[in-house]
Structure formats: C-alpha cells, structure tokens
Amino acid sequence: MSVRAALHRVSIPRGAEIRVRIGSDVGPDDLLAVHRRPGTPVRVPLAPTLRRTPAEVTGCLLVRPGARLALGDAIARTPDGREARTPLAGLLLGIAASDGSAFVAPLGPEEPILGHVRGQVRSIEAGAIVLESPGAMLRGVGGTGAAVHGELVVAVRDATEELRAGAIDVGATGKILVGGSRASAETLTRARAMGVAGIVLGGVLDKELRDFEAIQRRRREVGGQTDRFGVLLLEGFGKVGIDSQLFAWFRAHAGRMASLFGGEGLIHVYDAVPPPVRHALPRVGERVVAHRRPFQGRAGVLVAELPELHATASGIPTRMALVRFEDGRLAPVPLANLEATEPRDDDGER
C-alpha cells in the first residue's frame, strides 16, 4: 500500500498573528500563530473631543473595528485637525451610535497556536491554517483531552484485552498507547501520572471516564498536573474491543510517531498506509463490524439477510441480518447496526 498525505485544519481566531508561510515545514511543537484575548472593553469618548455629534463621528474614523491600537494611536480626526486618541493599547471593538464613543479592549498576553502535527503549510485561509502531513488520519467515535503527540505503542496482546494499570510503567512516558476493550479510571489516572501522552481504546465505561475527568478537574483546581493527555475511543462506550483488522493496522505501525486529538476524536499516524475502510448497508458475504450493543465492536461475516421485519429489543421492527462472529457464534443483528469493513488495496482504495 502507498502512503498518502492527510490534511489537518488548524482554527485561527480573528486577530491572530500568523507566524508561518505557505510551503513552510512545521513540527508538532512549532508555532503557527499567536493570539491575544481581548479583556473587558473600555469606553473612550470621541464626540466631545472632536466637537462633533455622535452621528458625525463615524465619518471621522481613521481605523475600523477589529484594528489593533497602540497606546496614543489616533482613532478619529476632523478636517480641522482635532484628534481623539486611545488612552490604552488594545483592540477596537466598535463605535456606539448613541454617543459616539469607541470601545477598546485591552489585550492579554500572547497565547501560542500550535498545529500539533508534522507537515507542510498548504494554505492560509480566513480563520484557518491547513497543514498537509504524510500519513493516515483515523476518526473514532469520540474522546477527551488535549492534542498530544508521541510514539505509537501497542500495550495489549489482542484487541479484546483490557488495558490495566500494571501494564503502564516509566517506559510508557511520552508514548501513545493502544489498549484494547477498555481502561479503568485507575488505569487512566496512572497513565497520566506516568507521563503517557495519550491512550487509544475500543471503548470505556461512561462512569469510569467521568470519574477520571473529575479527578483531573480537582487536581487542576488545586494547581496539580498541567501536562497534556488525550484519550481516543474508536468503537463506542462500554467494554468494546477494537476491530481485529484495525488492531492489526495499529500493530503494523507500532513505533511510528502519531498525533492524537482527544477532543476531536481522531488520530494521525505519520508515514502510515490508509486504515481499513467501513461503509454502511453491507451485503451478504462481506466482513462486518457491529456498532451497537450487545455485539458492539465485534467482527464477523454477514451470512444472510432475513426476509421479513423482526422486532428488536426496543420493540421496533427492522431489517435483520445473520452474522457469524469471529468466535463462531451465529446471531441476528439489526442491519442498521452493522458496517462493512475491508482493508485498502495497494492504491489506497477499496
């Protein structure tokens, strides 16, 4: 299979200063732009200083809303030379039509904007910088935490195994670990304490994820850990194994660098071939993955479609299919709960 490039879009807030150019090579920690957040705006009277009515102030403006102002910059000037200057540095937010006052917001300290991926700047657009990076992007069903990067390490023996706290030691520091069917709140807490960059899982129990986030929130409130950490869920919530084909893809790329975006629910693996693809409405004979309980995350082969509508556990009649799962079990599954999955061919296509 051939390695392709993936596009990653980095949002840039209005007023940010761009620090890169199209064609620039960047790394995960390189600065793309800086932004200063506006604070509480200050009202600056213009009409009295200019000796004009509020309606006439607009015609005297030298700058427009959105402009950056240095201390003492002129905001407006009359034809006879009268000027109204800003008493503070900041961002001009607007002009009040009622009394002709300007609203200037002081700007906070510079905040860095990073892309968190290795690649090249492909374009700079209004509100975004687009990076092109060699490798593959995989989107999960959700996640939590910050954008992180590190070496990809498979930390379990198979796709259904639970990632346990005892499997995490100092050797995992700075790594992105691929777990299996779940990880407890204890495991997630230990991983962050050991300096693990991120964890990829098939699923996680809702309560354990909430418990982990509550622990991190309390630590931040008392000035505790401030390092970055992300969690990506690939299949769903609950104890859900990773599809065996997808797990094999991760195993084949162990040792590669990756960038994980927990809050966005995706991971980019550098210099990787495309992962297995999925599509809805599978056909008889195709390999499928179930994405709803009780078979969530389990793979098998669709052997038949049942001819009539059948009631589900919720009582809603729907089309059903018979699936022979990889453990040999034959079970009926709603067709809407199945996705066909298959590896890419050598050209990266299905």
mmCIF file of C-alpha atoms in Angstrom, residues 153-164 167-168 177-184 187-188 199-205 231-244 246-247 250-251 296-297:
data_model
loop_
_atom_site.group_PDB
_atom_site.id
_atom_site.type_symbol
_atom_site.label_atom_id
_atom_site.label_comp_id
_atom_site.label_asym_id
_atom_site.label_seq_id
_atom_site.Cartn_x
_atom_site.Cartn_y
_atom_site.Cartn_z
ATOM 1 C CA VAL A 153 2.956 1.602 21.217
ATOM 2 C CA VAL A 154 0.585 -1.397 21.306
ATOM 3 C CA ALA A 155 0.202 -2.154 25.005
ATOM 4 C CA VAL A 156 -2.074 -5.246 24.925
ATOM 5 C CA ARG A 157 -1.798 -8.688 23.337
ATOM 6 C CA ASP A 158 -5.086 -8.637 21.449
ATOM 7 C CA ALA A 159 -7.962 -6.338 20.526
ATOM 8 C CA THR A 160 -10.298 -7.565 23.282
ATOM 9 C CA GLU A 161 -7.843 -7.302 26.194
ATOM 10 C CA GLU A 162 -8.364 -4.634 28.843
ATOM 11 C CA LEU A 163 -5.538 -2.137 29.367
ATOM 12 C CA ARG A 164 -4.608 -2.492 33.041
ATOM 13 C CA ALA A 167 0.980 -2.608 32.253
ATOM 14 C CA ILE A 168 1.992 1.067 32.459
ATOM 15 C CA LEU A 177 -0.631 3.572 23.979
ATOM 16 C CA VAL A 178 -3.067 1.404 22.023
ATOM 17 C CA GLY A 179 -5.192 -0.507 24.519
ATOM 18 C CA GLY A 180 -7.971 -2.956 23.885
ATOM 19 C CA SER A 181 -11.544 -3.175 25.102
ATOM 20 C CA ARG A 182 -11.402 -0.614 27.915
ATOM 21 C CA ALA A 183 -9.342 1.062 30.654
ATOM 22 C CA SER A 184 -10.466 1.826 34.188
ATOM 23 C CA THR A 187 -5.534 2.968 34.653
ATOM 24 C CA LEU A 188 -6.166 6.359 33.052
ATOM 25 C CA ILE A 199 -4.383 6.280 25.020
ATOM 26 C CA VAL A 200 -6.369 4.689 22.170
ATOM 27 C CA LEU A 201 -9.187 2.337 23.231
ATOM 28 C CA GLY A 202 -12.055 0.430 21.718
ATOM 29 C CA GLY A 203 -14.324 1.838 24.429
ATOM 30 C CA VAL A 204 -14.587 2.925 28.021
ATOM 31 C CA LEU A 205 -17.314 2.754 30.637
ATOM 32 C CA VAL A 231 -7.982 9.631 25.134
ATOM 33 C CA LEU A 232 -9.442 8.393 21.832
ATOM 34 C CA LEU A 233 -12.383 5.951 21.614
ATOM 35 C CA LEU A 234 -12.613 4.003 18.372
ATOM 36 C CA GLU A 235 -15.745 1.881 18.674
ATOM 37 C CA GLY A 236 -18.095 3.170 21.384
ATOM 38 C CA PHE A 237 -18.817 3.470 25.099
ATOM 39 C CA GLY A 238 -18.671 0.402 27.316
ATOM 40 C CA LYS A 239 -16.330 -2.579 27.170
ATOM 41 C CA VAL A 240 -15.782 -2.685 23.405
ATOM 42 C CA GLY A 241 -12.872 -4.384 21.675
ATOM 43 C CA ILE A 242 -11.125 -2.830 18.691
ATOM 44 C CA ASP A 243 -11.968 -4.427 15.338
ATOM 45 C CA SER A 244 -9.277 -7.048 14.662
ATOM 46 C CA LEU A 246 -7.969 -2.138 12.716
ATOM 47 C CA PHE A 247 -5.962 -3.560 15.631
ATOM 48 C CA PHE A 250 -2.100 -0.297 14.639
ATOM 49 C CA ARG A 251 0.250 -3.218 15.319
ATOM 50 C CA GLN A 296 -20.594 -3.650 19.769
ATOM 51 C CA GLY A 297 -17.061 -3.787 18.368
#
